[in-house]
Each structure stands twice: as structure tokens, then as C-alpha cells.
Amino acid sequence: ISPERRLRLIMAGIVVVITALAWWATWSGAQSMGLLMRLGVPMSIGMEGWADLTSFAVFTAMWAVMMIAMMLPSSYSTLLLHRTVYSKRTPHQPGGTLLFAAAYFAVWTATAVLFYFAYVGIGHIRSLQAVSGLTILRLAGVALICAGIYQWTEIKLACLKHCQTPLQFILHHWRDGRIGALRMGATHALYCFGCCWGLMLVLFVMGVMHIGWMAAIGTVILLERL
């Protein structure tokens, strides 16, 4: 077996292990609903929690693990191609692909802010009884329709092309060095968010700790990229 093939097998093994651990951690969190509710962690439009540093930190950590579980398998081909090109162009600065991955998931983790404050905002509106629960459900239905329509827009398809074809992304957005790897990882994450925000909106409506919906949406994301 060649050194390159052996390294690819090692990378694939690492991805499988990290993904499995992320899914296990997510499943464990879903079994701790009572604790999360006591901490005020928002988890659905009916369990909005409240805004404080503890609930925000726990929600963000949960979201980061969920993004690793859902996005790492579909990002493997891009990470592998980046490592191949980076090792040839910048052999004297190791660790570039790790920085690429770190920036990629840092951007996805940052999106937790949007979903967190959306949940908290809905909770605040419900507490004020400004709108009825039925109205919120109807608005959630409208959001799902918008997410479905977005799946067929030119913006969605343009972002998807960057995610479907790692070589195209590498050719158009390559940056040398470690700083370049960070920039590329962040750029790739923005394209992925542009591609997947509609699917994430489905997860937001159905509940971010719903393992079934997580698995379904993660599978759709993987199939779209393949």
C-alpha cells in the first residue's frame, strides 16, 4: 500500500471516528432534556428557554457538535483534496488542512447565534402573549415553504456547485499558507451555509435536538453534495 493511500485511509478513519463521537455526544445531549430545560437552553419553537450566558454557551457547544456530526462526512472530499494540494504547495507549513477544518466549523458554530436568538425571541413573544401559539405555528409553516422554495433558486444552486465540486472550489479560491487555509475554510463554510440554510431552517422548526430530523437532514446534505 502506498504512503498516500495509507494516509487517505487514516484520514477516513479519523473522520469516521470523529463523526461517530459527535453523533454519540448529540444523542447523549438529547437524553438530558431535563437538565437542558433547567439551564434554559432553547431546543424548539415550543421550548425556547431564556437568554443568559449559560444557556448560550451550552446551546453553542451543542450546535458545534451537531454541525460536526452533520457536515463532516459531506466535507471529507474537500478536506482530502485540500490536504493533497496543500502538502505539495506548502510542505514546510504543516497543519493547513486542520486549520481549514477549524475555520469551516468555526463559521458553522457562529451560525448558532442566529438560531439561539430566534428561539429566545419566539419565547419572549409567547411570554408577552403578543401572538397566539397557533399564529407561531402558521409562521413556522410559512418558513418551511420558503425553505422548500429556496431549494430551487439560482443562489442555492450556485452555492451547491462549490460544495459538489471540491476541485472547482480549490481552483477558484486557493490561498497558500496557514492564513490562506483559514480563509479558505471560512469561505467554504459560507458557501455551505448558503447552500444549506433552508435545510437548517427545517431543523430549527422541527427541533434542533430531534435526532431523527438531524439524521434526515444530514443525509439530504450528503446526497446533495454527492
PDB file of C-alpha atoms in Angstrom, residues 16-217:
ATOM      1  CA  VAL A  16     -15.468   8.239  10.852  1.00  0.00           C
ATOM      2  CA  VAL A  17     -14.367   8.251  14.498  1.00  0.00           C
ATOM      3  CA  ILE A  18     -14.951  11.992  14.997  1.00  0.00           C
ATOM      4  CA  THR A  19     -18.350  11.794  13.283  1.00  0.00           C
ATOM      5  CA  ALA A  20     -19.384   8.819  15.422  1.00  0.00           C
ATOM      6  CA  LEU A  21     -18.297  10.612  18.597  1.00  0.00           C
ATOM      7  CA  ALA A  22     -20.214  13.748  17.553  1.00  0.00           C
ATOM      8  CA  TRP A  23     -23.389  11.737  16.942  1.00  0.00           C
ATOM      9  CA  TRP A  24     -22.947   9.962  20.255  1.00  0.00           C
ATOM     10  CA  ALA A  25     -22.475  13.283  22.070  1.00  0.00           C
ATOM     11  CA  THR A  26     -25.577  14.685  20.361  1.00  0.00           C
ATOM     12  CA  TRP A  27     -27.611  11.617  21.286  1.00  0.00           C
ATOM     13  CA  SER A  28     -26.394  11.894  24.891  1.00  0.00           C
ATOM     14  CA  GLY A  29     -27.462  15.535  24.960  1.00  0.00           C
ATOM     15  CA  ALA A  30     -30.899  14.596  23.665  1.00  0.00           C
ATOM     16  CA  GLN A  31     -31.261  12.221  26.612  1.00  0.00           C
ATOM     17  CA  SER A  32     -30.610  15.101  29.025  1.00  0.00           C
ATOM     18  CA  MET A  33     -33.622  17.249  28.163  1.00  0.00           C
ATOM     19  CA  GLY A  34     -34.467  17.821  31.810  1.00  0.00           C
ATOM     20  CA  LEU A  35     -31.059  19.315  32.545  1.00  0.00           C
ATOM     21  CA  LEU A  36     -31.126  21.430  29.379  1.00  0.00           C
ATOM     22  CA  MET A  37     -34.558  22.785  30.268  1.00  0.00           C
ATOM     23  CA  ARG A  38     -33.366  23.719  33.760  1.00  0.00           C
ATOM     24  CA  LEU A  39     -30.454  25.571  32.199  1.00  0.00           C
ATOM     25  CA  GLY A  40     -32.847  27.451  29.916  1.00  0.00           C
ATOM     26  CA  VAL A  41     -31.355  26.043  26.716  1.00  0.00           C
ATOM     27  CA  PRO A  42     -33.709  26.623  23.752  1.00  0.00           C
ATOM     28  CA  MET A  43     -34.356  23.483  21.700  1.00  0.00           C
ATOM     29  CA  SER A  44     -37.523  24.083  19.667  1.00  0.00           C
ATOM     30  CA  ILE A  45     -40.183  26.711  18.990  1.00  0.00           C
ATOM     31  CA  GLY A  46     -42.118  25.260  21.927  1.00  0.00           C
ATOM     32  CA  MET A  47     -39.086  25.085  24.282  1.00  0.00           C
ATOM     33  CA  GLU A  48     -37.466  28.463  23.727  1.00  0.00           C
ATOM     34  CA  GLY A  49     -35.582  28.754  27.029  1.00  0.00           C
ATOM     35  CA  TRP A  50     -34.198  32.093  28.072  1.00  0.00           C
ATOM     36  CA  ALA A  51     -31.214  34.286  27.324  1.00  0.00           C
ATOM     37  CA  ASP A  52     -28.247  34.107  29.643  1.00  0.00           C
ATOM     38  CA  LEU A  53     -24.566  33.226  29.336  1.00  0.00           C
ATOM     39  CA  THR A  54     -25.001  29.626  30.491  1.00  0.00           C
ATOM     40  CA  SER A  55     -27.810  28.748  28.091  1.00  0.00           C
ATOM     41  CA  PHE A  56     -25.994  30.488  25.227  1.00  0.00           C
ATOM     42  CA  ALA A  57     -22.733  28.636  25.932  1.00  0.00           C
ATOM     43  CA  VAL A  58     -24.461  25.248  26.185  1.00  0.00           C
ATOM     44  CA  PHE A  59     -26.539  25.848  23.047  1.00  0.00           C
ATOM     45  CA  THR A  60     -23.465  26.950  21.078  1.00  0.00           C
ATOM     46  CA  ALA A  61     -21.484  23.915  22.220  1.00  0.00           C
ATOM     47  CA  MET A  62     -24.376  21.616  21.281  1.00  0.00           C
ATOM     48  CA  TRP A  63     -24.685  23.290  17.909  1.00  0.00           C
ATOM     49  CA  ALA A  64     -20.944  22.923  17.213  1.00  0.00           C
ATOM     50  CA  VAL A  65     -21.085  19.195  17.931  1.00  0.00           C
ATOM     51  CA  MET A  66     -24.221  18.838  15.797  1.00  0.00           C
ATOM     52  CA  MET A  67     -22.537  20.590  12.877  1.00  0.00           C
ATOM     53  CA  ILE A  68     -19.567  18.233  13.093  1.00  0.00           C
ATOM     54  CA  ALA A  69     -21.931  15.258  13.139  1.00  0.00           C
ATOM     55  CA  MET A  70     -23.944  16.516  10.158  1.00  0.00           C
ATOM     56  CA  MET A  71     -21.355  18.302   7.995  1.00  0.00           C
ATOM     57  CA  LEU A  72     -18.068  16.426   8.462  1.00  0.00           C
ATOM     58  CA  PRO A  73     -18.975  13.389   6.298  1.00  0.00           C
ATOM     59  CA  SER A  74     -20.047  15.585   3.375  1.00  0.00           C
ATOM     60  CA  SER A  75     -16.916  17.770   3.747  1.00  0.00           C
ATOM     61  CA  TYR A  76     -14.468  14.875   3.686  1.00  0.00           C
ATOM     62  CA  SER A  77     -13.734  15.052  -0.051  1.00  0.00           C
ATOM     63  CA  THR A  78     -12.944  18.774   0.135  1.00  0.00           C
ATOM     64  CA  LEU A  79     -10.701  18.285   3.162  1.00  0.00           C
ATOM     65  CA  LEU A  80      -8.891  15.443   1.403  1.00  0.00           C
ATOM     66  CA  LEU A  81      -8.314  17.462  -1.765  1.00  0.00           C
ATOM     67  CA  HIS A  82      -7.131  20.457   0.248  1.00  0.00           C
ATOM     68  CA  ARG A  83      -4.636  18.285   2.127  1.00  0.00           C
ATOM     69  CA  THR A  84      -3.302  16.846  -1.145  1.00  0.00           C
ATOM     70  CA  VAL A  85      -2.766  20.244  -2.758  1.00  0.00           C
ATOM     71  CA  TYR A  86      -1.556  21.927   0.440  1.00  0.00           C
ATOM     72  CA  SER A  87       1.066  19.261   1.157  1.00  0.00           C
ATOM     73  CA  LYS A  88       2.549  19.785  -2.307  1.00  0.00           C
ATOM     74  CA  ARG A  89       2.406  23.583  -2.378  1.00  0.00           C
ATOM     75  CA  THR A  90       3.274  24.312   1.257  1.00  0.00           C
ATOM     76  CA  PRO A  91       5.168  21.312   2.662  1.00  0.00           C
ATOM     77  CA  HIS A  92       7.147  23.487   5.108  1.00  0.00           C
ATOM     78  CA  GLN A  93       3.969  24.689   6.920  1.00  0.00           C
ATOM     79  CA  PRO A  94       2.147  21.582   8.198  1.00  0.00           C
ATOM     80  CA  GLY A  95      -1.325  21.673   9.685  1.00  0.00           C
ATOM     81  CA  GLY A  96      -3.018  23.692   6.955  1.00  0.00           C
ATOM     82  CA  THR A  97      -5.918  21.304   6.445  1.00  0.00           C
ATOM     83  CA  LEU A  98      -6.552  21.186  10.185  1.00  0.00           C
ATOM     84  CA  LEU A  99      -6.815  24.991  10.141  1.00  0.00           C
ATOM     85  CA  PHE A 100      -9.112  24.766   7.116  1.00  0.00           C
ATOM     86  CA  ALA A 101     -11.415  22.440   9.046  1.00  0.00           C
ATOM     87  CA  ALA A 102     -11.203  24.598  12.183  1.00  0.00           C
ATOM     88  CA  ALA A 103     -12.258  27.721  10.269  1.00  0.00           C
ATOM     89  CA  TYR A 104     -15.000  25.812   8.483  1.00  0.00           C
ATOM     90  CA  PHE A 105     -16.618  24.595  11.696  1.00  0.00           C
ATOM     91  CA  ALA A 106     -15.978  27.905  13.475  1.00  0.00           C
ATOM     92  CA  VAL A 107     -18.200  29.636  10.916  1.00  0.00           C
ATOM     93  CA  TRP A 108     -20.862  26.946  11.286  1.00  0.00           C
ATOM     94  CA  THR A 109     -20.641  27.336  15.070  1.00  0.00           C
ATOM     95  CA  ALA A 110     -21.114  31.096  14.696  1.00  0.00           C
ATOM     96  CA  THR A 111     -24.448  30.467  12.976  1.00  0.00           C
ATOM     97  CA  ALA A 112     -25.680  29.193  16.349  1.00  0.00           C
ATOM     98  CA  VAL A 113     -26.159  32.854  17.305  1.00  0.00           C
ATOM     99  CA  LEU A 114     -28.920  33.228  14.685  1.00  0.00           C
ATOM    100  CA  PHE A 115     -30.846  30.172  15.806  1.00  0.00           C
ATOM    101  CA  TYR A 116     -30.332  30.812  19.514  1.00  0.00           C
ATOM    102  CA  PHE A 117     -31.740  34.338  19.474  1.00  0.00           C
ATOM    103  CA  ALA A 118     -34.543  33.289  17.127  1.00  0.00           C
ATOM    104  CA  TYR A 119     -35.651  30.708  19.705  1.00  0.00           C
ATOM    105  CA  VAL A 120     -35.291  33.174  22.583  1.00  0.00           C
ATOM    106  CA  GLY A 121     -37.142  35.841  20.591  1.00  0.00           C
ATOM    107  CA  ILE A 122     -40.044  33.473  19.941  1.00  0.00           C
ATOM    108  CA  GLY A 123     -40.120  32.645  23.643  1.00  0.00           C
ATOM    109  CA  HIS A 124     -40.248  36.334  24.539  1.00  0.00           C
ATOM    110  CA  ILE A 125     -43.139  36.925  22.118  1.00  0.00           C
ATOM    111  CA  ARG A 126     -45.035  33.969  23.563  1.00  0.00           C
ATOM    112  CA  SER A 127     -44.474  35.188  27.121  1.00  0.00           C
ATOM    113  CA  LEU A 128     -45.935  38.576  26.216  1.00  0.00           C
ATOM    114  CA  GLN A 129     -48.847  36.816  24.512  1.00  0.00           C
ATOM    115  CA  ALA A 130     -48.374  39.224  21.617  1.00  0.00           C
ATOM    116  CA  VAL A 131     -49.349  36.472  19.203  1.00  0.00           C
ATOM    117  CA  SER A 132     -51.049  33.132  19.707  1.00  0.00           C
ATOM    118  CA  GLY A 133     -49.317  29.767  19.608  1.00  0.00           C
ATOM    119  CA  LEU A 134     -51.346  28.916  16.504  1.00  0.00           C
ATOM    120  CA  THR A 135     -50.007  32.007  14.728  1.00  0.00           C
ATOM    121  CA  ILE A 136     -46.442  30.971  15.547  1.00  0.00           C
ATOM    122  CA  LEU A 137     -47.111  27.516  14.119  1.00  0.00           C
ATOM    123  CA  ARG A 138     -48.549  29.062  10.968  1.00  0.00           C
ATOM    124  CA  LEU A 139     -45.464  31.264  10.613  1.00  0.00           C
ATOM    125  CA  ALA A 140     -43.328  28.164  11.077  1.00  0.00           C
ATOM    126  CA  GLY A 141     -45.263  26.562   8.230  1.00  0.00           C
ATOM    127  CA  VAL A 142     -44.562  29.584   6.035  1.00  0.00           C
ATOM    128  CA  ALA A 143     -40.875  29.287   6.940  1.00  0.00           C
ATOM    129  CA  LEU A 144     -40.869  25.652   5.802  1.00  0.00           C
ATOM    130  CA  ILE A 145     -42.475  26.651   2.493  1.00  0.00           C
ATOM    131  CA  CYS A 146     -39.819  29.350   1.999  1.00  0.00           C
ATOM    132  CA  ALA A 147     -37.099  26.808   2.781  1.00  0.00           C
ATOM    133  CA  GLY A 148     -38.559  24.494   0.143  1.00  0.00           C
ATOM    134  CA  ILE A 149     -38.741  27.245  -2.471  1.00  0.00           C
ATOM    135  CA  TYR A 150     -35.134  28.249  -1.758  1.00  0.00           C
ATOM    136  CA  GLN A 151     -34.003  24.725  -2.663  1.00  0.00           C
ATOM    137  CA  TRP A 152     -34.746  25.526  -6.323  1.00  0.00           C
ATOM    138  CA  THR A 153     -33.334  29.048  -6.570  1.00  0.00           C
ATOM    139  CA  GLU A 154     -30.255  30.057  -8.559  1.00  0.00           C
ATOM    140  CA  ILE A 155     -28.465  31.192  -5.386  1.00  0.00           C
ATOM    141  CA  LYS A 156     -28.920  27.780  -3.824  1.00  0.00           C
ATOM    142  CA  LEU A 157     -27.677  26.008  -6.945  1.00  0.00           C
ATOM    143  CA  ALA A 158     -24.682  28.347  -7.280  1.00  0.00           C
ATOM    144  CA  CYS A 159     -23.617  27.663  -3.701  1.00  0.00           C
ATOM    145  CA  LEU A 160     -24.226  23.949  -4.171  1.00  0.00           C
ATOM    146  CA  LYS A 161     -21.843  23.830  -7.140  1.00  0.00           C
ATOM    147  CA  HIS A 162     -19.000  24.948  -4.892  1.00  0.00           C
ATOM    148  CA  CYS A 163     -19.866  22.189  -2.426  1.00  0.00           C
ATOM    149  CA  GLN A 164     -20.464  19.471  -5.022  1.00  0.00           C
ATOM    150  CA  THR A 165     -17.189  20.020  -6.857  1.00  0.00           C
ATOM    151  CA  PRO A 166     -14.238  20.342  -4.455  1.00  0.00           C
ATOM    152  CA  LEU A 167     -11.849  20.809  -7.376  1.00  0.00           C
ATOM    153  CA  GLN A 168     -13.781  23.844  -8.588  1.00  0.00           C
ATOM    154  CA  PHE A 169     -13.676  25.354  -5.123  1.00  0.00           C
ATOM    155  CA  ILE A 170      -9.933  24.693  -4.793  1.00  0.00           C
ATOM    156  CA  LEU A 171      -9.187  26.182  -8.227  1.00  0.00           C
ATOM    157  CA  HIS A 172     -11.226  29.341  -7.663  1.00  0.00           C
ATOM    158  CA  HIS A 173     -10.430  30.018  -4.011  1.00  0.00           C
ATOM    159  CA  TRP A 174      -6.958  28.648  -3.350  1.00  0.00           C
ATOM    160  CA  ARG A 175      -4.801  30.568  -0.859  1.00  0.00           C
ATOM    161  CA  ASP A 176      -1.314  29.477   0.155  1.00  0.00           C
ATOM    162  CA  GLY A 177      -0.088  29.112   3.727  1.00  0.00           C
ATOM    163  CA  ARG A 178      -1.854  28.675   7.039  1.00  0.00           C
ATOM    164  CA  ILE A 179      -3.658  32.017   6.872  1.00  0.00           C
ATOM    165  CA  GLY A 180      -4.799  31.039   3.416  1.00  0.00           C
ATOM    166  CA  ALA A 181      -6.111  27.739   4.765  1.00  0.00           C
ATOM    167  CA  LEU A 182      -8.118  29.608   7.415  1.00  0.00           C
ATOM    168  CA  ARG A 183      -9.573  31.936   4.790  1.00  0.00           C
ATOM    169  CA  MET A 184     -10.451  29.032   2.520  1.00  0.00           C
ATOM    170  CA  GLY A 185     -12.148  27.133   5.327  1.00  0.00           C
ATOM    171  CA  ALA A 186     -14.255  30.160   6.243  1.00  0.00           C
ATOM    172  CA  THR A 187     -15.148  30.798   2.582  1.00  0.00           C
ATOM    173  CA  HIS A 188     -16.151  27.183   2.065  1.00  0.00           C
ATOM    174  CA  ALA A 189     -18.349  27.331   5.177  1.00  0.00           C
ATOM    175  CA  LEU A 190     -20.116  30.436   3.864  1.00  0.00           C
ATOM    176  CA  TYR A 191     -20.885  28.650   0.606  1.00  0.00           C
ATOM    177  CA  CYS A 192     -22.133  25.653   2.577  1.00  0.00           C
ATOM    178  CA  PHE A 193     -24.339  27.867   4.719  1.00  0.00           C
ATOM    179  CA  GLY A 194     -25.703  29.489   1.572  1.00  0.00           C
ATOM    180  CA  CYS A 195     -26.447  26.012   0.299  1.00  0.00           C
ATOM    181  CA  CYS A 196     -27.898  24.541   3.495  1.00  0.00           C
ATOM    182  CA  TRP A 197     -29.606  27.319   5.455  1.00  0.00           C
ATOM    183  CA  GLY A 198     -33.023  26.252   4.159  1.00  0.00           C
ATOM    184  CA  LEU A 199     -32.451  22.719   5.431  1.00  0.00           C
ATOM    185  CA  MET A 200     -31.217  24.108   8.744  1.00  0.00           C
ATOM    186  CA  LEU A 201     -34.422  26.127   8.949  1.00  0.00           C
ATOM    187  CA  VAL A 202     -36.330  22.837   8.765  1.00  0.00           C
ATOM    188  CA  LEU A 203     -34.246  21.569  11.688  1.00  0.00           C
ATOM    189  CA  PHE A 204     -34.944  24.817  13.558  1.00  0.00           C
ATOM    190  CA  VAL A 205     -38.692  24.390  13.149  1.00  0.00           C
ATOM    191  CA  MET A 206     -38.748  20.676  13.982  1.00  0.00           C
ATOM    192  CA  GLY A 207     -36.364  20.983  16.952  1.00  0.00           C
ATOM    193  CA  VAL A 208     -32.571  21.124  16.981  1.00  0.00           C
ATOM    194  CA  MET A 209     -32.270  18.159  19.343  1.00  0.00           C
ATOM    195  CA  HIS A 210     -34.520  15.877  17.307  1.00  0.00           C
ATOM    196  CA  ILE A 211     -32.125  13.090  16.302  1.00  0.00           C
ATOM    197  CA  GLY A 212     -34.415  11.785  13.555  1.00  0.00           C
ATOM    198  CA  TRP A 213     -34.636  15.128  11.792  1.00  0.00           C
ATOM    199  CA  MET A 214     -30.896  15.667  12.265  1.00  0.00           C
ATOM    200  CA  ALA A 215     -30.168  12.333  10.582  1.00  0.00           C
ATOM    201  CA  ALA A 216     -32.639  13.025   7.764  1.00  0.00           C
ATOM    202  CA  ILE A 217     -31.264  16.485   7.012  1.00  0.00           C
TER     203      ILE A 217
END
